[in-house]
């Protein structure tokens, strides 16, 4: 939803959509093939009159590790309004009632941090939240490996949401808002849960269920780890290479006819 963007974010959105978009379309006249790395992006391009093919996106898969006994929730990404982190914090009081020892770790930086910290104090949950700030790759890996499950509460479409796949590659179930390209990799009820955006109650319900049911969490962890394998960078490179070879072959056939 554009309304979840800041004034600066809306300015960027309209600039790229209406100003840059015009020149993109002009340039696209000389393009043979457009590749979309998520079904969401593919749909957007189709609406704009392009005919893209869909190639599954890829990430650097991380080293898996068993889910720890302690109850730790993790968010990783920019601290912006449209990321829905305030919905996750609003879900925390309900989660704490069911699991008092739970903690939430928020990895990342952004202009919304002050508002999030103020909200945590207002709700009385600031002692259960740790804002880690920006993390390098090795530090983020430790966060993935140290959490019980990963939460992506974005309220605006994520074109893909690679942090969710990274979390799955470590063996973590993911709870994510059903926006953008999330359904490309999150199988509802199998590798985690999809919730509606702006629904802290749904986030709380699914978090409580997974924290309480260790057997279910372990089952989803195994499924998440398996599902993440198809989104490796190696598979992405192979798929792009195969598409390029097909495109070259088609062009060569066209020239010989």
XYZ file of N, CA and C in Angstrom:
771
model
N 0.841 -1.176 0.000
C 0.000 0.000 0.000
C 0.887 1.240 0.000
N 0.683 2.137 -0.943
C 1.490 3.356 -1.045
C 1.344 4.211 0.208
N 0.198 4.104 0.898
C -0.046 4.909 2.100
C 0.889 4.523 3.248
N 1.521 3.339 3.159
C 2.456 2.917 4.196
C 3.860 3.448 3.950
N 4.042 4.206 2.861
C 5.336 4.801 2.573
C 5.434 6.194 3.191
N 6.657 6.603 3.495
C 6.874 7.971 3.960
C 6.725 8.909 2.761
N 6.741 10.226 3.022
C 6.652 11.207 1.933
C 7.788 11.002 0.945
N 8.988 10.755 1.465
C 10.140 10.513 0.594
C 9.922 9.240 -0.230
N 9.387 8.204 0.425
C 9.130 6.946 -0.263
C 8.101 7.098 -1.369
N 7.038 7.875 -1.111
C 6.009 8.103 -2.131
C 6.582 8.875 -3.319
N 7.449 9.839 -3.012
C 8.074 10.627 -4.077
C 8.887 9.718 -4.990
N 9.677 8.819 -4.370
C 10.474 7.870 -5.152
C 9.562 6.968 -5.976
N 8.476 6.494 -5.364
C 7.546 5.583 -6.044
C 6.976 6.224 -7.311
N 6.433 7.422 -7.168
C 5.811 8.090 -8.313
C 6.844 8.498 -9.365
N 8.036 8.864 -8.904
C 9.096 9.242 -9.843
C 9.484 8.053 -10.719
N 9.733 6.899 -10.085
C 10.155 5.726 -10.849
C 9.021 5.165 -11.698
N 7.779 5.252 -11.186
C 6.650 4.676 -11.916
C 6.272 5.517 -13.139
N 6.182 6.823 -12.958
C 5.636 7.659 -14.030
C 6.688 8.411 -14.851
N 7.797 8.778 -14.246
C 8.841 9.493 -14.986
C 9.812 8.494 -15.619
N 10.440 7.682 -14.758
C 11.380 6.693 -15.293
C 10.660 5.649 -16.129
N 9.424 5.317 -15.736
C 8.675 4.295 -16.457
C 8.526 4.607 -17.932
N 8.332 5.880 -18.263
C 8.190 6.287 -19.658
C 9.449 5.956 -20.457
N 10.609 6.265 -19.885
C 11.863 6.012 -20.587
C 12.211 4.530 -20.611
N 11.808 3.805 -19.541
C 12.020 2.362 -19.537
C 11.301 1.723 -20.723
N 10.053 2.143 -20.948
C 9.267 1.564 -22.036
C 9.891 1.855 -23.395
N 10.447 3.061 -23.544
C 11.131 3.384 -24.792
C 12.333 2.465 -24.998
N 13.108 2.290 -23.932
C 14.294 1.446 -24.017
C 13.966 -0.017 -24.255
N 12.823 -0.462 -23.731
C 12.430 -1.862 -23.846
C 12.141 -2.284 -25.284
N 11.989 -1.327 -26.182
C 11.710 -1.666 -27.575
C 12.873 -2.429 -28.205
N 14.059 -2.270 -27.628
C 15.242 -2.941 -28.164
C 15.648 -4.162 -27.340
N 14.776 -4.571 -26.419
C 15.073 -5.717 -25.561
C 14.361 -6.962 -26.096
N 15.105 -8.069 -26.215
C 14.526 -9.312 -26.727
C 13.752 -10.088 -25.670
N 14.233 -10.038 -24.437
C 13.597 -10.841 -23.394
C 13.696 -10.130 -22.050
N 12.601 -10.155 -21.307
C 12.570 -9.578 -19.964
C 12.411 -10.720 -18.969
N 13.264 -10.739 -17.953
C 13.230 -11.792 -16.936
C 12.718 -11.212 -15.628
N 11.731 -11.870 -15.033
C 11.214 -11.488 -13.721
C 11.655 -12.538 -12.708
N 12.222 -12.094 -11.596
C 12.743 -13.024 -10.592
C 11.730 -13.348 -9.501
N 10.482 -12.928 -9.694
C 9.399 -13.337 -8.804
C 8.098 -13.273 -9.583
N 7.120 -14.050 -9.155
C 5.828 -14.040 -9.838
C 5.149 -12.685 -9.681
N 5.408 -12.010 -8.568
C 4.832 -10.687 -8.344
C 5.365 -9.694 -9.373
N 6.696 -9.698 -9.565
C 7.300 -8.813 -10.559
C 6.796 -9.153 -11.956
N 6.644 -10.437 -12.219
C 6.118 -10.865 -13.514
C 4.723 -10.287 -13.750
N 3.883 -10.339 -12.721
C 2.532 -9.796 -12.841
C 2.536 -8.301 -13.079
N 3.421 -7.580 -12.381
C 3.514 -6.137 -12.564
C 3.941 -5.783 -13.983
N 4.907 -6.525 -14.504
C 5.393 -6.264 -15.856
C 4.325 -6.578 -16.907
N 3.553 -7.633 -16.662
C 2.459 -7.964 -17.575
C 1.434 -6.834 -17.622
N 1.154 -6.243 -16.448
C 0.212 -5.128 -16.388
C 0.725 -3.915 -17.159
N 2.049 -3.787 -17.249
C 2.649 -2.653 -17.957
C 2.819 -2.931 -19.452
N 2.371 -4.100 -19.894
C 2.431 -4.407 -21.320
C 3.628 -5.206 -21.772
N 4.480 -5.643 -20.825
C 5.630 -6.465 -21.174
C 5.243 -7.946 -21.149
N 6.122 -8.785 -21.701
C 5.886 -10.226 -21.690
C 7.098 -10.931 -21.077
N 7.232 -10.827 -19.761
C 8.410 -11.395 -19.100
C 8.272 -12.901 -18.885
N 9.417 -13.556 -18.753
C 9.398 -14.939 -18.301
C 9.800 -14.943 -16.831
N 9.350 -15.942 -16.109
C 9.634 -16.036 -14.674
C 10.772 -17.021 -14.445
N 11.830 -16.548 -13.802
C 12.918 -17.408 -13.355
C 13.029 -17.254 -11.845
N 12.999 -18.363 -11.154
C 13.037 -18.355 -9.686
C 14.286 -17.640 -9.186
N 14.111 -16.703 -8.263
C 15.224 -15.940 -7.697
C 16.109 -16.850 -6.847
N 17.283 -16.350 -6.495
C 18.198 -17.153 -5.696
C 18.933 -16.340 -4.653
N 19.359 -17.007 -3.588
C 20.130 -16.374 -2.514
C 21.285 -17.303 -2.138
N 22.234 -16.771 -1.408
C 23.305 -17.584 -0.850
C 22.736 -18.367 0.330
N 22.618 -19.667 0.175
C 22.076 -20.485 1.257
C 23.067 -20.536 2.419
N 22.531 -20.548 3.630
C 23.356 -20.468 4.825
C 23.450 -21.817 5.537
N 24.318 -21.886 6.518
C 24.556 -23.140 7.236
C 23.421 -23.416 8.215
N 22.723 -24.545 8.065
C 21.598 -24.843 8.960
C 22.052 -25.210 10.373
N 21.137 -25.048 11.307
C 21.410 -25.377 12.699
C 20.083 -25.684 13.391
N 20.054 -26.659 14.307
C 18.799 -26.993 14.990
C 18.208 -25.787 15.720
N 16.890 -25.767 15.826
C 16.211 -24.679 16.535
C 16.594 -24.715 18.014
N 17.002 -23.592 18.588
C 17.384 -23.576 20.012
C 16.179 -23.770 20.924
N 16.438 -24.147 22.160
C 15.353 -24.380 23.115
C 14.678 -23.083 23.549
N 15.441 -21.995 23.620
C 14.864 -20.733 24.051
C 13.962 -20.155 22.954
N 13.019 -19.319 23.355
C 12.037 -18.749 22.427
C 12.499 -17.369 21.957
N 12.993 -17.314 20.737
C 13.529 -16.068 20.188
C 12.907 -15.806 18.815
N 12.315 -14.634 18.658
C 11.781 -14.212 17.374
C 12.796 -13.286 16.720
N 12.866 -13.331 15.393
C 13.820 -12.484 14.684
C 13.162 -11.772 13.514
N 13.446 -10.483 13.413
C 13.151 -9.700 12.216
C 14.480 -9.167 11.716
N 14.695 -9.181 10.401
C 15.904 -8.598 9.822
C 15.542 -7.816 8.571
N 16.012 -6.586 8.504
C 15.717 -5.755 7.343
C 15.730 -4.283 7.715
N 15.376 -3.452 6.768
C 15.306 -2.020 7.008
C 14.203 -1.697 8.010
N 14.452 -0.710 8.856
C 13.447 -0.263 9.825
C 12.674 0.892 9.197
N 11.718 0.525 8.357
C 10.869 1.482 7.657
C 9.411 1.166 7.971
N 8.560 2.160 7.841
C 7.154 1.989 8.180
C 6.502 0.855 7.406
N 6.808 0.768 6.103
C 6.150 -0.228 5.258
C 6.587 -1.664 5.573
N 7.605 -1.834 6.403
C 8.051 -3.177 6.776
C 7.152 -3.823 7.830
N 6.237 -3.035 8.432
C 5.263 -3.604 9.352
C 5.818 -4.066 10.688
N 6.989 -3.587 11.068
C 7.609 -4.029 12.323
C 6.770 -3.588 13.520
N 6.043 -2.470 13.372
C 5.168 -2.026 14.457
C 4.060 -3.050 14.712
N 3.599 -3.749 13.665
C 2.595 -4.798 13.858
C 3.171 -5.955 14.662
N 4.432 -6.280 14.405
C 5.099 -7.344 15.162
C 5.230 -6.955 16.630
N 5.588 -5.689 16.888
C 5.714 -5.227 18.276
C 4.350 -5.204 18.962
N 3.312 -4.831 18.219
C 1.960 -4.826 18.798
C 1.476 -6.242 19.124
N 2.027 -7.222 18.441
C 1.662 -8.618 18.714
C 2.360 -9.150 19.959
N 3.443 -8.494 20.353
C 4.292 -9.022 21.424
C 3.600 -9.163 22.781
N 2.775 -8.195 23.240
C 2.126 -8.386 24.543
C 1.311 -9.677 24.630
N 0.595 -10.019 23.574
C -0.191 -11.254 23.549
C 0.725 -12.467 23.564
N 1.820 -12.390 22.807
C 2.778 -13.498 22.763
C 3.416 -13.707 24.134
N 3.768 -12.610 24.800
C 4.415 -12.700 26.116
C 3.487 -13.338 27.151
N 2.185 -13.069 27.052
C 1.238 -13.689 27.979
C 1.272 -15.200 27.873
N 1.443 -15.702 26.657
C 1.481 -17.147 26.432
C 2.869 -17.737 26.675
N 3.899 -16.946 26.346
C 5.284 -17.405 26.491
C 6.098 -16.280 27.114
N 6.073 -16.160 28.448
C 6.710 -15.019 29.127
C 8.197 -14.848 28.836
N 8.889 -15.940 28.535
C 10.341 -15.852 28.349
C 10.739 -15.454 26.929
N 9.768 -15.223 26.058
C 10.071 -14.922 24.660
C 10.808 -13.592 24.521
N 11.660 -13.509 23.522
C 12.345 -12.253 23.227
C 12.287 -12.006 21.720
N 12.349 -10.748 21.351
C 12.323 -10.350 19.946
C 13.601 -9.599 19.631
N 14.279 -10.030 18.579
C 15.498 -9.365 18.135
C 15.211 -8.716 16.781
N 15.500 -7.428 16.690
C 15.242 -6.658 15.480
C 16.579 -6.219 14.908
N 16.957 -6.826 13.783
C 18.257 -6.553 13.163
C 18.089 -5.603 11.988
N 18.820 -4.503 12.024
C 18.739 -3.536 10.935
C 18.661 -2.114 11.442
N 18.758 -1.199 10.531
C 18.671 0.223 10.862
C 17.693 0.901 9.922
N 17.235 2.102 10.324
C 16.321 2.856 9.483
C 15.678 3.983 10.256
N 15.003 4.865 9.524
C 14.448 6.075 10.113
C 13.262 5.815 11.042
N 12.712 4.593 11.017
C 11.541 4.273 11.839
C 11.928 3.741 13.219
N 13.223 3.639 13.490
C 13.672 3.019 14.736
C 13.153 3.756 15.977
N 13.238 5.068 15.985
C 12.792 5.821 17.158
C 11.319 5.571 17.464
N 10.486 5.547 16.418
C 9.051 5.289 16.613
C 8.816 3.882 17.152
N 9.614 2.921 16.672
C 9.466 1.537 17.138
C 9.873 1.406 18.604
N 10.943 2.070 18.978
C 11.384 2.031 20.376
C 10.347 2.693 21.284
N 9.760 3.791 20.814
C 8.724 4.481 21.594
C 7.491 3.596 21.742
N 7.120 2.891 20.679
C 5.966 1.986 20.730
C 6.217 0.854 21.713
N 7.422 0.318 21.717
C 7.759 -0.764 22.643
C 7.613 -0.309 24.094
N 8.057 0.913 24.383
C 7.925 1.452 25.737
C 6.462 1.687 26.082
N 5.708 2.198 25.127
C 4.281 2.457 25.340
C 3.522 1.177 25.686
N 3.910 0.082 25.039
C 3.244 -1.208 25.273
C 3.855 -1.978 26.444
N 4.936 -1.466 26.987
C 5.569 -2.111 28.132
C 6.338 -3.370 27.791
N 6.832 -3.453 26.545
C 7.542 -4.674 26.130
C 8.998 -4.391 25.769
N 9.491 -3.218 26.119
C 10.840 -2.828 25.690
C 11.922 -3.766 26.233
N 11.676 -4.384 27.418
C 12.675 -5.282 27.991
C 12.764 -6.605 27.228
N 11.759 -6.895 26.436
C 11.746 -8.145 25.666
C 12.259 -7.956 24.243
N 12.665 -6.725 23.903
C 13.118 -6.427 22.543
C 14.558 -5.951 22.546
N 15.325 -6.436 21.586
C 16.699 -5.995 21.415
C 16.884 -5.484 19.990
N 17.213 -4.204 19.844
C 17.529 -3.626 18.549
C 19.035 -3.785 18.332
N 19.412 -4.625 17.398
C 20.837 -4.927 17.215
C 21.560 -3.908 16.366
N 20.821 -3.109 15.589
C 21.456 -2.224 14.627
C 21.905 -3.001 13.403
N 22.709 -2.360 12.566
C 23.182 -3.015 11.337
C 24.125 -4.159 11.670
N 23.988 -5.282 10.958
C 24.836 -6.447 11.181
C 25.536 -6.836 9.882
N 26.766 -7.341 9.999
C 27.436 -7.877 8.818
C 26.930 -9.304 8.575
N 27.414 -9.947 7.528
C 26.892 -11.254 7.129
C 27.080 -12.323 8.200
N 28.245 -12.353 8.816
C 28.502 -13.377 9.836
C 27.660 -13.137 11.082
N 27.465 -11.876 11.444
C 26.625 -11.555 12.598
C 25.164 -11.920 12.324
N 24.700 -11.650 11.093
C 23.324 -11.984 10.749
C 23.120 -13.492 10.736
N 24.119 -14.231 10.289
C 24.029 -15.690 10.316
C 23.811 -16.184 11.742
N 24.535 -15.618 12.686
C 24.363 -16.022 14.091
C 22.957 -15.708 14.586
N 22.384 -14.606 14.100
C 21.016 -14.264 14.489
C 20.019 -15.286 13.927
N 20.200 -15.649 12.663
C 19.339 -16.676 12.072
C 19.427 -17.972 12.872
N 20.645 -18.367 13.167
C 20.860 -19.637 13.854
C 20.398 -19.598 15.309
N 20.334 -18.411 15.881
C 19.946 -18.287 17.281
C 18.465 -18.078 17.523
N 17.680 -17.917 16.440
C 16.249 -17.660 16.619
C 15.430 -18.941 16.528
N 14.197 -18.860 17.032
C 13.262 -19.981 16.951
C 12.474 -19.925 15.656
N 12.112 -18.716 15.254
C 11.405 -18.519 13.989
C 11.613 -17.094 13.511
N 11.361 -16.907 12.217
C 11.620 -15.625 11.573
C 10.290 -14.990 11.186
N 10.171 -13.665 11.375
C 8.915 -12.964 11.090
C 9.147 -11.846 10.086
N 8.314 -11.828 9.030
C 8.357 -10.777 8.004
C 6.970 -10.148 7.907
N 6.705 -9.068 8.618
C 5.346 -8.504 8.672
C 5.083 -7.366 7.691
N 5.791 -7.327 6.564
C 5.685 -6.213 5.614
C 4.243 -5.903 5.232
N 3.944 -4.625 5.103
C 2.605 -4.203 4.691
C 2.560 -3.786 3.232
N 3.724 -3.547 2.624
C 3.825 -3.263 1.190
C 4.452 -4.471 0.511
N 4.137 -4.679 -0.764
C 4.641 -5.861 -1.458
C 6.160 -5.979 -1.439
N 6.634 -7.143 -1.049
C 8.039 -7.498 -1.188
C 8.171 -8.181 -2.546
N 9.059 -7.693 -3.404
C 9.183 -8.320 -4.714
C 9.605 -9.786 -4.584
N 10.378 -10.090 -3.542
C 10.780 -11.477 -3.301
C 10.914 -11.752 -1.803
N 11.733 -10.979 -1.116
C 11.915 -11.176 0.329
C 12.996 -12.191 0.636
N 14.232 -11.908 0.204
C 15.303 -12.904 0.299
C 15.666 -13.278 1.731
N 15.452 -12.373 2.693
C 15.806 -12.718 4.079
C 14.974 -13.892 4.576
N 13.747 -14.018 4.066
C 12.912 -15.149 4.450
C 13.495 -16.462 3.971
N 14.024 -16.467 2.751
C 14.643 -17.674 2.204
C 15.946 -17.980 2.949
N 16.701 -16.939 3.296
C 17.914 -17.153 4.087
C 17.573 -17.811 5.415
N 16.514 -17.336 6.060
C 16.091 -17.927 7.330
C 15.675 -19.384 7.134
N 14.957 -19.675 6.050
C 14.552 -21.052 5.779
C 15.760 -21.943 5.534
N 16.806 -21.397 4.888
C 17.987 -22.205 4.596
C 18.735 -22.601 5.865
N 18.491 -21.870 6.953
C 19.064 -22.225 8.255
C 18.168 -23.242 8.962
N 16.934 -23.381 8.448
C 15.987 -24.322 9.033
C 14.993 -23.657 9.952
N 14.596 -22.427 9.615
C 13.657 -21.712 10.462
C 12.303 -21.545 9.771
N 11.220 -21.886 10.462
C 9.891 -21.569 9.931
C 9.760 -20.057 9.827
N 8.984 -19.590 8.855
C 8.810 -18.157 8.640
C 7.334 -17.788 8.727
N 7.038 -16.722 9.454
C 5.698 -16.150 9.489
C 5.791 -14.832 8.733
N 5.029 -14.713 7.653
C 5.159 -13.533 6.805
C 3.802 -13.036 6.333
N 3.695 -11.722 6.169
C 2.489 -11.137 5.595
C 2.398 -11.547 4.130
N 1.205 -11.849 3.695
C 0.994 -12.347 2.335
C 0.957 -11.180 1.345
N 2.117 -10.663 1.025
C 2.240 -9.536 0.095
C 3.316 -9.849 -0.937
N 3.162 -9.295 -2.149
C 4.191 -9.424 -3.165
C 4.516 -10.864 -3.521
N 5.829 -11.158 -3.595
C 6.284 -12.473 -4.044
C 6.542 -13.475 -2.945
N 6.023 -13.242 -1.754
C 6.279 -14.136 -0.618
C 5.824 -15.565 -0.910
N 4.675 -15.711 -1.589
C 4.152 -17.053 -1.849
C 5.028 -17.848 -2.814
N 5.990 -17.218 -3.462
C 6.913 -17.966 -4.325
C 7.706 -18.986 -3.514
N 7.973 -18.676 -2.239
C 8.820 -19.564 -1.446
C 8.209 -20.002 -0.117
N 7.212 -19.272 0.402
C 6.605 -19.668 1.667
C 5.338 -20.480 1.388
N 5.324 -21.735 1.803
C 4.164 -22.602 1.627
C 3.378 -22.574 2.933
N 2.216 -21.957 2.900
C 1.418 -21.765 4.112
C 1.081 -23.100 4.776
N 1.403 -23.209 6.056
C 1.125 -24.423 6.804
C 2.160 -25.512 6.635
N 3.166 -25.262 5.787
C 4.209 -26.263 5.538
C 5.587 -25.745 5.956
N 5.997 -24.602 5.394
C 7.295 -24.018 5.748
C 7.141 -22.825 6.690
N 5.921 -22.541 7.068
C 5.618 -21.408 7.934
C 4.165 -21.026 7.762
N 3.849 -19.764 8.046
C 2.462 -19.300 7.935
C 2.397 -17.954 7.224
N 1.373 -17.799 6.400
C 1.042 -16.515 5.811
C -0.020 -15.843 6.662
N 0.135 -14.546 6.886
C -0.867 -13.770 7.618
C -1.237 -12.560 6.776
N -2.322 -11.921 7.123
C -2.722 -10.702 6.420
C -1.909 -9.522 6.951
N -1.570 -8.561 6.092
C -0.851 -7.374 6.578
C -1.706 -6.570 7.547
N -1.054 -5.872 8.455
C -1.727 -5.048 9.475
C -2.564 -5.888 10.434
N -2.148 -7.137 10.701
C -2.916 -8.000 11.609
C -2.004 -8.553 12.713
N -1.713 -7.742 13.732
C -0.901 -8.220 14.855
C -1.501 -9.444 15.529
N -2.849 -9.530 15.537
C -3.500 -10.671 16.172
C -3.157 -11.973 15.463
N -3.076 -11.945 14.137
C -2.724 -13.144 13.396
C -1.256 -13.507 13.610
N -0.395 -12.511 13.662
C 1.021 -12.771 13.949
C 1.154 -13.447 15.299
N 0.482 -12.882 16.303
C 0.552 -13.440 17.656
C 0.053 -14.881 17.694
N -1.064 -15.138 17.024
C -1.648 -16.480 17.026
C -0.687 -17.515 16.445
N -0.065 -17.201 15.312
C 0.830 -18.151 14.664
C 2.138 -18.319 15.432
N 2.655 -17.236 15.989
C 3.874 -17.325 16.794
C 3.627 -18.205 18.010
N 2.527 -17.964 18.703
C 2.198 -18.746 19.896
C 2.067 -20.223 19.556
N 1.415 -20.518 18.439
C 1.231 -21.911 18.021
C 2.571 -22.612 17.801
N 3.483 -21.937 17.103
C 4.763 -22.574 16.802
C 5.671 -22.685 18.027
N 5.622 -21.687 18.904
C 6.442 -21.750 20.112
C 5.942 -22.828 21.077
N 4.645 -23.063 21.065
C 4.056 -24.051 21.975
C 4.184 -25.475 21.449
N 4.205 -25.616 20.114
C 4.217 -26.942 19.507
C 5.593 -27.211 18.887
N 6.498 -27.745 19.692
C 7.866 -27.973 19.233
C 7.916 -29.006 18.105
N 7.020 -29.977 18.143
C 6.991 -30.998 17.101
C 6.607 -30.383 15.752
N 5.616 -29.508 15.769
C 5.199 -28.819 14.545
C 6.318 -27.921 14.042
N 6.968 -27.208 14.962
C 8.068 -26.313 14.567
C 9.199 -27.103 13.920
N 9.508 -28.280 14.477
C 10.571 -29.117 13.919
C 10.188 -29.623 12.532
N 8.920 -29.969 12.344
C 8.438 -30.438 11.049
C 8.539 -29.324 10.007
N 8.127 -28.115 10.398
C 8.213 -26.981 9.481
C 9.672 -26.606 9.207
N 10.524 -26.762 10.196
C 11.946 -26.476 10.030
C 12.543 -27.366 8.948
N 12.202 -28.640 9.003
C 12.703 -29.596 8.011
C 12.188 -29.256 6.616
N 10.905 -28.902 6.530
C 10.308 -28.544 5.235
C 10.903 -27.249 4.697
N 11.146 -26.282 5.594
C 11.726 -24.998 5.181
C 13.126 -25.201 4.618
N 13.910 -26.013 5.295
C 15.275 -26.294 4.862
C 15.279 -26.937 3.469
N 14.368 -27.876 3.263
C 14.276 -28.558 1.964
C 13.817 -27.596 0.868
N 12.811 -26.778 1.162
C 12.256 -25.866 0.167
C 13.257 -24.792 -0.240
N 14.104 -24.384 0.698
C 15.076 -23.319 0.414
C 16.093 -23.739 -0.632
N 16.331 -25.040 -0.771
C 17.380 -25.512 -1.674
C 17.129 -25.109 -3.118
N 15.865 -25.021 -3.511
C 15.563 -24.683 -4.908
C 15.778 -23.206 -5.221
N 16.086 -22.411 -4.179
C 16.316 -20.977 -4.368
C 17.787 -20.606 -4.189
N 18.663 -21.563 -4.451
C 20.095 -21.278 -4.331
C 20.562 -20.394 -5.484
N 21.646 -19.676 -5.273
C 22.237 -18.850 -6.319
C 22.662 -19.721 -7.496
N 23.135 -20.928 -7.189
C 23.591 -21.837 -8.244
C 22.439 -22.193 -9.195
N 21.249 -22.464 -8.623
C 20.095 -22.748 -9.461
C 19.692 -21.525 -10.288
N 19.781 -20.348 -9.677
C 19.451 -19.114 -10.394
C 20.370 -18.937 -11.602
N 21.663 -19.112 -11.397
C 22.634 -18.949 -12.481
C 22.364 -19.956 -13.595
N 22.116 -21.207 -13.218
C 21.831 -22.242 -14.219
C 20.584 -21.892 -15.035
N 19.544 -21.416 -14.348
C 18.291 -21.089 -15.035
C 18.464 -19.910 -15.994
N 19.219 -18.890 -15.555
C 19.472 -17.743 -16.432
C 20.312 -18.164 -17.635
N 21.309 -18.994 -17.390
C 22.169 -19.467 -18.474
C 21.368 -20.270 -19.500
N 20.496 -21.144 -19.012
C 19.670 -21.938 -19.919
C 18.742 -21.052 -20.739
N 18.187 -20.014 -20.088
C 17.300 -19.096 -20.808
C 18.058 -18.324 -21.884
N 19.285 -17.904 -21.563
C 20.093 -17.181 -22.542
C 20.440 -18.067 -23.732
N 20.752 -19.331 -23.453
C 21.068 -20.263 -24.537
C 19.860 -20.471 -25.445
N 18.685 -20.579 -24.833
C 17.456 -20.729 -25.623
C 17.207 -19.494 -26.479
N 17.460 -18.318 -25.886
C 17.230 -17.063 -26.608
C 18.191 -16.923 -27.790
N 19.459 -17.272 -27.564
C 20.449 -17.218 -28.636
C 20.073 -18.182 -29.753
N 19.631 -19.372 -29.357
C 19.234 -20.374 -30.349
C 18.067 -19.897 -31.181
N 17.079 -19.275 -30.551
C 15.914 -18.753 -31.263
C 16.321 -17.656 -32.240
N 17.233 -16.770 -31.823
C 17.691 -15.682 -32.689
C 18.452 -16.224 -33.896
N 19.275 -17.240 -33.637
C 20.038 -17.833 -34.733
C 19.125 -18.492 -35.749
N 18.083 -19.170 -35.258
C 17.123 -19.798 -36.155
C 16.380 -18.748 -36.985
N 16.077 -17.602 -36.328
C 15.389 -16.533 -37.027
C 16.239 -15.922 -38.140
N 17.551 -15.848 -37.897
C 18.455 -15.270 -38.896
C 18.649 -16.186 -40.099
N 18.537 -17.496 -39.871
C 18.766 -18.451 -40.962
C 17.513 -18.693 -41.804
N 16.382 -18.214 -41.312
C 15.122 -18.439 -42.057
C 14.933 -17.376 -43.126
